[in-house]
Amino acid sequence: MSEGEKDKRVPIYVDGQEVLVAPGTNLVEAAALAGKEVPHYCYHPKLSVVGNCRMCLIEMGTPGRDRATGEPLLNDDGSPKIMWVPRPVIGCATTASPGMHVRTDSPIVKECREGVMEFLLVNHPLDCPICDQAGECRLQEFATDYGRGYSRFIEEKNVKPKRTRIGPRVMLDDERCILCSRCIRFTEEFAEEPVLGFTDRGSYTTLTTFPGKELAHNYSLNTVDICPVGALTSTDFRFKMRVWFLKETDSIDTESSVGCNTVVGSREGKIHRITPRRNDLVNDTWMPDSGRALYKMTEGDDRVLNYAIDGKPCSPDEAFSLAATLLNNPDVAIVGSGRLSLEEQFLLTRIRARIPGPTPSYLVARTGQGDGKLLSADRNPNVRGALLTGLIEDLPAKELTPLGRLVNEGTVRTILVVGEDLSAAGLTRDQLKRVSVIYIGSHHNETSSLAKIEIPLLTVFEKAGTFVNQQFRVQKFAQAIPGPKGVLFGLSNFTRLLALLPGGETLAPGVSAAWEQMAREVPELEGWTFGGISSTGRVVSDARFAHLPFIETAGLHFEPKSAVAAEA
Amino acid sequence: MPSEVLPLIIKALIVIGAVMTMAGYAVLMERKIAGWIQGRPGPNRTQIPILGSIPVIGTFLTRLGVFQPAADGLKFLFKEDALPGHVNKFYYVLAPMIAFVPAMATMTVLPFGQYTGADGVTVPIVLANLDIGILFILAVSSLGVYGIILGGWAANSKYPFLGGIRASAQMISYELAMALSILPVFMWFGGTLNLHAVVQGQYQVWTIFAQPVSALIFLVALFAETNRLPFDMPESETDLVAGYNTEYGAFKFGLFFVAEYTHIIIGSGVFVALFLGGWTLPFVPIPDGIAGAIISIGIFLAKVFALVFFFMWIRWTLPRFRYDQVMNLGWKKLLPLAIANLVVYAIIIALIENLG
Amino acid sequence: MATKVLERKPLSLAERSYLPQIVGGLKITMRNMLKPPVTLEYPDERPEIPVGYRGVPTLVRDPNGREKCVSCQLCEFVCPPKAIRITPGEIPEDAETAHVEKAPKEFEINMLRCIYCGLCQEVCPEEAIFLQDIYSVTGYTREEFAFKKEKLYELGGTLPDKHFKWDKKKAAEEHGNPHH
């Protein structure tokens, strides 16, 4: 917030406590700034306000003014006289005005909340034991915090459709729905593909899809996240694990260069779901469905689980010493990956510095159609990291044709591949057979089957590190689960290899140690530490790369520089 | 020579067998009595295949735990005889034997019945009718403490060592009182040290009535000498784990165990002989011949077991004394009392002899 | 607190000799010896299990044979020694109890860990887990002590139900308050 905006902030009084808020802030947010919770269902900070749940009812008043003179009315003790609105108002649709007074826990407010809760629970099926939302359910939370604690309803409850499949990834239970319409607004406003709506009237109002349509777009699971109750649940996560068992770890979506902030829910080394983490500068509170299935890669049958030479399992030390011998030659090429963390890419450049000879280095581009929201055209999460660390000088290509040429010429006899499949990047089997391939990767592929040495790599969920997204924002991810048995911890693969190369340097395999080196060697990162990067990330200077034609198009919170330049 | 030695060996074996069996059953008796006093049935499960499955008797014997000593003995025999690495091996193995042999050896001079032949001569049933029988018993039985001290020392471990030290101090303290307490008895019976003579002398009046203080001192000292509660300082489970035999197991522990009960039986035998009229009943003559011998042995055994029962009854009634209390009692109470007792009876006997 | 000093009475000669006390003790033990034993001879005689006894935790079925557990995992959550391990599962849509939607795929109680606290029974919203009267658990291997779902149902059997919550739910679905 700039100084100018700060000056414009208006004072309001929440339960007598003064708090400065930006003009236009609604009272739910304003009360939150004062540390007071105003319960709400339909209000969502990133969606339009409809005010239909009535849970955020509060009392509001403004300083009175004499109608004739315009003079402020004062109490006997000189304080301004507050003209309270004679009935409660909804906090979400009321914006703060200077000097406004708000009561969030007066008897009237409490009674209102009790009443609203009672109405909401009238037809609620109370199947918490089988409801996936239990544990993170607003209805449960507010019923205990603000409800009356018992039911007076003795009539029969309404029966509505349950267990309805409204999309490939979303299940709907209408009995649990409290008609907040968050999901309807989301599909209209963010996904821009409205498929949900209400039918019928009164207590028979039912959420459903438009005839012949289903909730299938790539943002459908966000409706599950914003559903305050268990009406919308994820088919993938359905009945897998109760949410209170999940250990939540901050992570990053690796499917594109947007770098959506995520929370990984895992229990005892097994990931059960990925949900978006709010970052108003990157992804707001949303993320694509496709990024939520990425955790399945940790459990694939094709994981590389052993250090191996010529396909035979060996000890890590054997693999590293042979790799160091092979790398200590002038005929080495390195193929890195845009999916590696910044630290891994950096350590690759350190390894390259120890290898005699020119050592050409490459990255493999992964592209797709950008959807203009949270899925960009560049499907590598960290190409900018490779540029930053100097692993590559230019934007990567899809095919490694230059490398193929070097192999044919015989100038390259050893290739260090990290996390990429060379066959998919245009090298033929013959070419691969002609060279010694050192494969460091998390999954088996054709390259690994032809590799001289195989070294297992941890996936993004099994290590900590950083990615640099399309905004040149350095974002941290933490280790959610331990790696597979027998795979070395953290950056050990790279530090051990580094130690065995000529003039070997010894580095701790942790992220902080790599960052100490990076702060010294990468000009943009001077003075940075890993711990100093906040959870919303930190933007690094992109001046060095202004000339590069990045392929991302505009998306949420992102405007490509070249596009800006072109318009100008 | 063999014709004289052989019957002696046979007799000795019979006696040893009998005493061992009695010791075994004394253990059973102890466990049963402990059970009853504590509201439990005691050992009642062990069964011998054929004998135990006889309908009524078998069940009864099993409930009574009659087969338990056999099972215990077999267990001691077949358990792994571990030899801890840190012990002094020679003395460690020697100690249980030293504890066991004196306990058995005292048996040789203890008469446990009488036989009146056709010639009218009454002889005691005893392995060796020594004139200095009681002296032998006192001398040899006090050798048993060496087994305990040696065991405690050879085990090379704290608790056994403390147990051994306590045993030596306790034994020395109470032996004095014990020996002094029985001197008046022998003075009473004309200065003989022959147990047979003492028993015969009690035909009408048991010594316990003539010399109650002597009997009390002897009994207390006997408890201390046999390491029975409330004087079981050497074992003292609550503070010394198992005292001198902490490091022992299997058969070697069994030897210590049997030695302890043998001590109790022999000690009771001596007490019966000295104070409770031995194998005689007041004013009831014992018939001649084999029948008389058997009756006399029966009477003696009955009295011995009554006393053994008393030992156990006391054990499950009284708590253990503190070590300093034991020493106090031995040196400051029993010893002066025994000396005073000796002096008083010396005067009384002198008076009786001179006046009478 | 005020301290009250009590005058200790000097012991009489008889008390100091300790002999009357010994006789008193002997009397007591002799009385005890003559009383019948109070022992319960366990494998032959079995104790009477009082009401509310907390034995082995078991899973129960309702009188209609429906498995009551819906694998809400509250017991797993509340279990202090973490003895319970549930793998939740979905009831297929063509099953008779399809309206319950959820049932445990696997339910394991590790009896080597269980401390018989009864919190699982207390927390169960479906009244599906009960600590009944089984108190003797034996086995030769560790695996035998990990009671699986079948074993838990076998031990639990069927208990009477006061609510028939899900049956009422089904009835309401069939002819309740339909909005169509």
Coordinates of N, CA and C in Angstrom, one line a residue, chain A residues 37-218:
Chain A
E37 N -14.3 -11.8 14.4 CA -14.8 -12.6 13.4 C -16.3 -12.3 13.2
V38 N -16.6 -12.1 11.9 CA -18.0 -12.0 11.6 C -18.3 -13.2 10.7
P39 N -19.1 -14.1 11.3 CA -19.4 -15.4 10.5 C -20.1 -15.1 9.2
H40 N -19.7 -15.8 8.2 CA -20.4 -15.6 6.9 C -20.3 -16.9 6.1
Y41 N -21.3 -17.1 5.2 CA -21.3 -18.2 4.3 C -21.2 -17.8 2.9
C42 N -22.1 -16.9 2.5 CA -22.1 -16.6 1.0 C -21.1 -15.6 0.6
Y43 N -20.6 -14.8 1.5 CA -19.6 -13.8 1.2 C -18.2 -14.5 0.9
H44 N -17.6 -14.2 -0.2 CA -16.3 -14.7 -0.5 C -15.4 -13.5 -1.0
P45 N -14.2 -13.3 -0.5 CA -13.5 -12.1 -0.8 C -13.2 -12.0 -2.3
K46 N -13.2 -13.0 -3.0 CA -12.9 -13.0 -4.5 C -14.1 -13.1 -5.4
L47 N -15.3 -13.1 -4.8 CA -16.5 -13.2 -5.6 C -17.4 -12.0 -5.3
S48 N -18.4 -11.8 -6.2 CA -19.3 -10.7 -5.9 C -20.1 -10.9 -4.7
V49 N -20.7 -9.8 -4.2 CA -21.4 -9.9 -2.9 C -22.9 -10.1 -3.2
V50 N -23.5 -11.1 -2.7 CA -25.0 -11.2 -2.9 C -25.8 -11.0 -1.6
G51 N -25.2 -11.4 -0.5 CA -25.8 -11.2 0.8 C -27.1 -12.0 1.0
N52 N -27.0 -13.3 0.6 CA -28.2 -14.1 0.8 C -28.2 -15.1 2.0
C53 N -27.1 -15.2 2.6 CA -27.1 -16.2 3.8 C -27.5 -15.5 5.0
R54 N -27.3 -14.2 5.2 CA -27.8 -13.4 6.3 C -27.0 -13.8 7.6
M55 N -25.9 -14.5 7.5 CA -25.2 -14.9 8.7 C -24.3 -13.7 9.2
C56 N -24.0 -12.8 8.4 CA -23.0 -11.7 8.8 C -23.8 -10.5 9.3
L57 N -25.0 -10.7 9.8 CA -25.8 -9.6 10.4 C -25.0 -8.9 11.6
I58 N -24.9 -7.6 11.5 CA -24.2 -6.9 12.6 C -25.0 -5.6 12.8
E59 N -24.7 -4.9 13.9 CA -25.3 -3.6 14.2 C -24.4 -2.5 13.7
M60 N -24.9 -1.5 13.1 CA -24.1 -0.5 12.5 C -24.7 0.9 12.9
G61 N -23.8 1.9 13.0 CA -24.3 3.2 13.3 C -23.3 4.2 12.8
T62 N -23.8 5.4 12.5 CA -22.9 6.5 12.1 C -23.0 7.7 13.0
P63 N -22.0 8.6 13.1 CA -22.1 9.7 14.0 C -23.2 10.6 13.5
G64 N -24.0 11.1 14.4 CA -25.2 11.9 14.0 C -24.9 13.3 13.7
R65 N -25.6 13.9 12.8 CA -25.4 15.3 12.5 C -26.8 16.0 12.6
D66 N -26.7 17.2 13.1 CA -28.0 18.0 13.2 C -28.5 18.3 11.8
R67 N -29.7 18.0 11.5 CA -30.2 18.1 10.1 C -30.3 19.6 9.7
A68 N -30.5 20.4 10.6 CA -30.6 21.8 10.3 C -29.3 22.4 10.0
T69 N -28.4 22.2 11.0 CA -27.1 23.0 10.9 C -26.0 22.1 10.3
G70 N -26.1 20.9 10.3 CA -25.0 20.0 9.9 C -24.0 19.9 10.9
E71 N -24.2 20.4 12.1 CA -23.2 20.2 13.2 C -23.3 18.8 13.7
P72 N -22.1 18.3 14.1 CA -22.1 16.9 14.7 C -22.9 16.9 16.0
L73 N -23.7 15.9 16.2 CA -24.4 15.8 17.5 C -23.5 15.2 18.5
L74 N -23.5 15.7 19.7 CA -22.6 15.2 20.8 C -23.3 14.7 22.0
N75 N -22.8 13.7 22.6 CA -23.3 13.3 23.9 C -23.0 14.3 25.0
D76 N -23.5 14.1 26.2 CA -23.2 15.0 27.3 C -21.7 15.1 27.6
D77 N -21.0 14.0 27.4 CA -19.5 14.0 27.7 C -18.7 14.5 26.6
G78 N -19.3 14.9 25.5 CA -18.6 15.5 24.4 C -18.2 14.5 23.3
S79 N -18.5 13.2 23.5 CA -18.2 12.3 22.5 C -19.3 12.3 21.4
P80 N -19.0 12.0 20.1 CA -20.0 12.1 19.1 C -21.2 11.1 19.4
K81 N -22.3 11.6 19.1 CA -23.5 10.7 19.3 C -23.7 9.8 18.1
I82 N -23.8 8.5 18.4 CA -23.9 7.5 17.3 C -25.4 7.3 17.0
M83 N -25.8 7.4 15.8 CA -27.1 7.1 15.4 C -27.2 5.7 14.9
W84 N -27.6 4.7 15.7 CA -27.6 3.3 15.4 C -28.7 3.0 14.4
V85 N -28.4 2.2 13.4 CA -29.5 1.8 12.5 C -30.4 0.9 13.3
P86 N -31.7 1.1 13.3 CA -32.6 0.4 14.2 C -32.7 -1.1 14.0
R87 N -32.2 -1.6 12.9 CA -32.2 -3.1 12.7 C -30.8 -3.5 12.2
P88 N -30.5 -4.8 12.3 CA -29.2 -5.3 11.9 C -29.0 -5.2 10.4
V89 N -27.8 -5.0 10.0 CA -27.5 -5.0 8.5 C -26.5 -6.1 8.2
I90 N -26.4 -6.5 7.0 CA -25.4 -7.5 6.6 C -24.1 -6.9 6.4
G91 N -23.0 -7.4 7.0 CA -21.7 -6.9 7.0 C -21.1 -6.9 5.6
C92 N -21.4 -8.0 4.9 CA -20.7 -8.2 3.6 C -21.1 -7.1 2.6
A93 N -22.3 -6.6 2.7 CA -22.7 -5.6 1.7 C -22.7 -4.2 2.2
T94 N -22.1 -4.0 3.4 CA -22.1 -2.6 3.9 C -20.6 -2.2 3.9
T95 N -20.3 -1.1 3.3 CA -19.0 -0.6 3.2 C -18.7 0.4 4.3
A96 N -17.4 0.4 4.7 CA -17.0 1.3 5.8 C -17.1 2.7 5.4
S97 N -17.6 3.6 6.3 CA -17.6 5.0 6.1 C -16.9 5.7 7.3
P98 N -16.3 6.8 7.2 CA -15.6 7.4 8.3 C -16.4 7.5 9.6
G99 N -15.8 7.1 10.7 CA -16.5 7.3 12.0 C -17.6 6.3 12.2
M100 N -17.7 5.3 11.3 CA -18.8 4.3 11.5 C -18.5 3.5 12.7
H101 N -19.6 3.1 13.4 CA -19.5 2.2 14.6 C -20.2 0.9 14.2
V102 N -19.5 -0.2 14.7 CA -20.0 -1.5 14.4 C -20.1 -2.3 15.7
R103 N -21.2 -3.1 15.9 CA -21.2 -4.0 17.0 C -21.3 -5.4 16.4
T104 N -20.2 -6.2 16.8 CA -20.3 -7.6 16.3 C -20.7 -8.6 17.3
D105 N -20.8 -8.2 18.6 CA -21.2 -9.2 19.6 C -22.3 -8.7 20.5
S106 N -23.2 -7.8 20.0 CA -24.2 -7.3 20.9 C -25.3 -8.4 21.0
P107 N -26.2 -8.3 21.9 CA -27.3 -9.3 22.1 C -28.1 -9.5 20.8
I108 N -28.4 -8.4 20.1 CA -29.2 -8.5 18.9 C -28.4 -9.3 17.8
V109 N -27.1 -9.0 17.7 CA -26.3 -9.8 16.7 C -26.3 -11.3 17.1
K110 N -26.1 -11.5 18.3 CA -26.0 -12.9 18.7 C -27.4 -13.6 18.4
E111 N -28.4 -12.9 18.8 CA -29.8 -13.5 18.5 C -30.0 -13.8 17.0
C112 N -29.5 -12.8 16.2 CA -29.6 -13.0 14.7 C -28.9 -14.2 14.3
R113 N -27.7 -14.3 14.8 CA -26.9 -15.5 14.3 C -27.5 -16.8 14.7
E114 N -28.0 -16.8 16.0 CA -28.7 -18.0 16.4 C -29.8 -18.4 15.6
G115 N -30.6 -17.3 15.2 CA -31.8 -17.6 14.4 C -31.4 -18.1 13.0
V116 N -30.4 -17.4 12.4 CA -30.0 -17.9 11.1 C -29.4 -19.3 11.1
M117 N -28.6 -19.6 12.1 CA -28.1 -20.9 12.2 C -29.2 -21.9 12.3
E118 N -30.2 -21.6 13.1 CA -31.3 -22.5 13.3 C -32.1 -22.8 12.0
F119 N -32.3 -21.7 11.3 CA -33.0 -21.9 10.0 C -32.1 -22.8 9.0
L120 N -30.8 -22.5 9.0 CA -29.9 -23.2 8.1 C -29.9 -24.7 8.5
L121 N -30.1 -25.0 9.8 CA -30.0 -26.4 10.2 C -31.3 -27.1 10.1
V122 N -32.4 -26.4 9.8 CA -33.7 -27.0 9.8 C -33.7 -28.2 8.9
N123 N -33.2 -28.0 7.7 CA -33.3 -29.2 6.8 C -31.9 -29.8 6.5
H124 N -31.0 -29.5 7.4 CA -29.7 -30.1 7.2 C -29.7 -31.6 7.7
P125 N -29.2 -32.5 6.9 CA -29.3 -33.9 7.2 C -28.4 -34.4 8.4
L126 N -27.5 -33.6 8.8 CA -26.6 -34.0 9.9 C -25.9 -35.3 9.6
D127 N -25.4 -35.5 8.4 CA -24.6 -36.7 8.2 C -23.1 -36.4 8.2
C128 N -22.8 -35.6 9.2 CA -21.4 -35.3 9.4 C -20.5 -36.6 9.4
P129 N -20.9 -37.7 10.1 CA -20.0 -38.9 10.1 C -19.6 -39.3 8.7
I130 N -20.5 -39.1 7.7 CA -20.1 -39.6 6.4 C -19.8 -38.4 5.4
C131 N -19.7 -37.2 6.0 CA -19.5 -36.0 5.1 C -18.0 -35.7 5.1
D132 N -17.5 -35.5 3.9 CA -16.0 -35.2 3.8 C -15.7 -33.8 4.3
Q133 N -16.7 -32.9 4.4 CA -16.4 -31.6 4.8 C -16.2 -31.5 6.3
A134 N -16.6 -32.5 7.0 CA -16.5 -32.5 8.5 C -15.1 -32.2 8.9
G135 N -15.0 -31.2 9.8 CA -13.6 -30.9 10.2 C -13.2 -29.5 9.6
E136 N -13.7 -29.2 8.4 CA -13.4 -27.9 7.9 C -14.8 -27.3 7.4
C137 N -15.9 -27.6 8.1 CA -17.2 -27.2 7.7 C -17.6 -26.0 8.4
R138 N -18.0 -24.9 7.7 CA -18.4 -23.7 8.3 C -19.6 -23.9 9.1
L139 N -20.5 -24.8 8.6 CA -21.7 -25.1 9.4 C -21.4 -25.6 10.7
Q140 N -20.5 -26.6 10.8 CA -20.1 -27.1 12.1 C -19.5 -26.1 13.0
E141 N -18.6 -25.3 12.4 CA -17.9 -24.3 13.2 C -18.8 -23.2 13.7
F142 N -19.6 -22.7 12.9 CA -20.5 -21.6 13.3 C -21.6 -22.1 14.2
A143 N -22.0 -23.4 14.0 CA -23.1 -24.0 14.9 C -22.5 -24.1 16.3
T144 N -21.3 -24.4 16.4 CA -20.7 -24.5 17.8 C -20.4 -23.2 18.3
D145 N -19.9 -22.3 17.4 CA -19.5 -20.9 17.9 C -20.7 -20.0 18.2
Y146 N -21.7 -20.1 17.3 CA -22.7 -19.1 17.3 C -24.1 -19.7 17.4
G147 N -24.2 -21.0 17.3 CA -25.6 -21.6 17.3 C -26.2 -21.7 18.7
R148 N -27.4 -22.1 18.8 CA -28.1 -22.2 20.1 C -27.8 -23.5 20.8
G149 N -27.3 -24.5 20.0 CA -26.8 -25.7 20.7 C -27.8 -26.8 20.7
Y150 N -29.1 -26.5 20.4 CA -30.1 -27.6 20.4 C -31.1 -27.3 19.3
S151 N -31.9 -28.3 18.9 CA -32.8 -28.1 17.8 C -34.2 -28.1 18.3
R152 N -35.1 -27.2 17.8 CA -36.5 -27.2 18.2 C -37.3 -27.8 17.1
F153 N -36.7 -28.2 16.0 CA -37.4 -28.7 14.8 C -37.8 -30.2 15.0
I154 N -39.1 -30.4 15.1 CA -39.5 -31.8 15.2 C -40.2 -32.3 14.0
E155 N -40.4 -31.5 13.0 CA -41.1 -31.9 11.8 C -40.1 -32.8 11.0
E156 N -40.7 -33.3 9.9 CA -39.8 -34.1 9.0 C -39.0 -33.2 8.2
K157 N -37.7 -33.7 8.0 CA -36.8 -32.8 7.1 C -37.1 -33.0 5.7
N158 N -36.7 -32.0 4.9 CA -36.9 -32.2 3.4 C -35.9 -33.3 2.9
V159 N -36.4 -33.9 1.8 CA -35.5 -34.9 1.2 C -35.1 -34.3 -0.2
K160 N -33.8 -34.3 -0.4 CA -33.3 -33.8 -1.7 C -32.4 -34.8 -2.3
P161 N -32.0 -34.6 -3.5 CA -31.1 -35.6 -4.2 C -29.7 -35.6 -3.5
K162 N -29.2 -36.8 -3.2 CA -27.9 -37.0 -2.7 C -27.0 -37.7 -3.7
R163 N -25.8 -37.7 -3.4 CA -24.8 -38.5 -4.2 C -25.0 -38.3 -5.7
T164 N -25.1 -37.0 -6.1 CA -25.3 -36.7 -7.5 C -23.9 -36.3 -8.1
R165 N -23.7 -36.9 -9.2 CA -22.4 -36.6 -9.9 C -22.7 -35.5 -10.9
I166 N -22.2 -34.3 -10.6 CA -22.5 -33.2 -11.5 C -21.4 -32.8 -12.4
G167 N -20.3 -33.6 -12.3 CA -19.2 -33.3 -13.2 C -18.2 -34.5 -13.0
P168 N -17.2 -34.5 -13.8 CA -16.2 -35.7 -13.7 C -15.5 -35.7 -12.4
R169 N -15.4 -34.5 -11.7 CA -14.6 -34.5 -10.5 C -15.4 -34.0 -9.3
V170 N -16.6 -33.7 -9.5 CA -17.4 -33.0 -8.4 C -18.7 -33.8 -8.1
M171 N -18.9 -34.1 -6.8 CA -20.1 -34.7 -6.4 C -21.0 -33.7 -5.6
L172 N -22.3 -33.8 -5.8 CA -23.2 -32.9 -5.1 C -24.2 -33.6 -4.2
D173 N -24.3 -33.1 -3.0 CA -25.3 -33.6 -2.1 C -26.2 -32.4 -1.7
D174 N -27.4 -32.4 -2.3 CA -28.3 -31.2 -2.2 C -28.8 -31.0 -0.8
E175 N -29.0 -32.1 0.0 CA -29.5 -31.9 1.3 C -28.6 -31.1 2.2
R176 N -27.3 -31.1 1.9 CA -26.3 -30.4 2.7 C -26.2 -28.9 2.3
C177 N -26.7 -28.6 1.1 CA -26.5 -27.3 0.5 C -27.3 -26.3 1.3
I178 N -26.6 -25.1 1.6 CA -27.3 -24.0 2.3 C -27.6 -22.9 1.4
L179 N -27.5 -23.1 0.1 CA -27.9 -22.1 -0.9 C -27.2 -20.8 -0.8
C180 N -25.9 -20.9 -0.6 CA -25.1 -19.6 -0.5 C -24.8 -19.1 -1.9
S181 N -24.8 -19.9 -2.9 CA -24.6 -19.6 -4.3 C -23.1 -19.2 -4.6
R182 N -22.2 -19.5 -3.7 CA -20.8 -19.2 -4.0 C -20.4 -20.0 -5.3
C183 N -20.8 -21.2 -5.4 CA -20.3 -22.0 -6.6 C -20.9 -21.5 -7.9
I184 N -22.2 -21.0 -7.8 CA -22.8 -20.4 -9.0 C -22.1 -19.2 -9.4
R185 N -21.8 -18.3 -8.4 CA -21.1 -17.1 -8.8 C -19.7 -17.4 -9.3
F186 N -19.0 -18.5 -8.7 CA -17.7 -18.8 -9.2 C -17.7 -19.2 -10.7
T187 N -18.6 -20.1 -11.0 CA -18.6 -20.6 -12.4 C -18.9 -19.4 -13.3
E188 N -19.7 -18.5 -12.9 CA -20.0 -17.3 -13.7 C -18.9 -16.4 -13.8
E189 N -18.3 -16.0 -12.7 CA -17.4 -14.9 -12.6 C -16.0 -15.2 -12.9
F190 N -15.5 -16.3 -12.4 CA -14.1 -16.7 -12.6 C -14.0 -17.7 -13.8
A191 N -14.7 -18.8 -13.7 CA -14.5 -19.8 -14.7 C -15.2 -19.3 -16.0
E192 N -16.1 -18.4 -15.9 CA -16.8 -17.9 -17.1 C -17.4 -19.0 -17.9
E193 N -17.9 -20.0 -17.2 CA -18.6 -21.1 -17.9 C -19.8 -21.5 -17.0
P194 N -20.8 -20.7 -17.0 CA -21.9 -20.9 -16.0 C -22.7 -22.2 -16.3
V195 N -22.6 -23.1 -15.4 CA -23.4 -24.4 -15.6 C -24.2 -24.7 -14.4
L196 N -24.1 -23.9 -13.3 CA -24.8 -24.2 -12.1 C -25.9 -23.2 -11.8
G197 N -27.0 -23.6 -11.2 CA -28.1 -22.7 -10.9 C -29.1 -23.4 -9.9
F198 N -30.0 -22.5 -9.4 CA -31.0 -23.1 -8.4 C -32.3 -23.3 -9.2
T199 N -33.0 -24.4 -8.8 CA -34.3 -24.6 -9.3 C -35.3 -24.7 -8.1
D200 N -36.6 -24.6 -8.3 CA -37.6 -24.6 -7.2 C -37.5 -23.4 -6.3
R201 N -38.4 -23.4 -5.3 CA -38.5 -22.2 -4.5 C -38.5 -22.6 -3.0
G202 N -38.3 -21.6 -2.2 CA -38.4 -21.8 -0.8 C -37.4 -22.9 -0.3
S203 N -37.9 -23.7 0.7 CA -37.1 -24.7 1.2 C -36.8 -25.8 0.3
Y204 N -37.5 -25.8 -0.9 CA -37.3 -26.8 -1.9 C -36.2 -26.4 -2.9
T205 N -35.7 -25.2 -2.7 CA -34.6 -24.7 -3.6 C -33.5 -25.7 -3.7
T206 N -33.1 -26.0 -4.9 CA -32.2 -27.1 -5.2 C -31.1 -26.6 -6.1
L207 N -29.9 -26.9 -5.7 CA -28.8 -26.6 -6.6 C -28.6 -27.7 -7.7
T208 N -28.5 -27.3 -8.9 CA -28.3 -28.3 -10.0 C -27.6 -27.7 -11.2
T209 N -27.2 -28.6 -12.1 CA -26.6 -28.1 -13.3 C -27.6 -27.7 -14.4
F210 N -27.3 -26.9 -15.3 CA -28.2 -26.6 -16.4 C -28.4 -27.9 -17.2
P211 N -29.6 -28.0 -17.7 CA -30.0 -29.2 -18.4 C -28.9 -29.6 -19.5
G212 N -28.4 -30.8 -19.5 CA -27.5 -31.2 -20.5 C -26.1 -30.7 -20.3
K213 N -25.8 -30.0 -19.2 CA -24.5 -29.5 -19.0 C -23.9 -30.2 -17.8
E214 N -22.6 -30.2 -17.7 CA -22.0 -30.7 -16.4 C -20.9 -29.8 -16.0
L215 N -20.6 -29.9 -14.8 CA -19.5 -29.0 -14.2 C -18.2 -29.7 -14.6
A216 N -17.6 -29.4 -15.7 CA -16.5 -30.1 -16.2 C -15.2 -29.3 -16.5
H217 N -15.4 -28.0 -16.4 CA -14.2 -27.2 -16.8 C -13.0 -27.4 -15.8
N218 N -11.9 -26.8 -16.2 CA -10.7 -27.1 -15.4 C -10.6 -26.4 -14.1

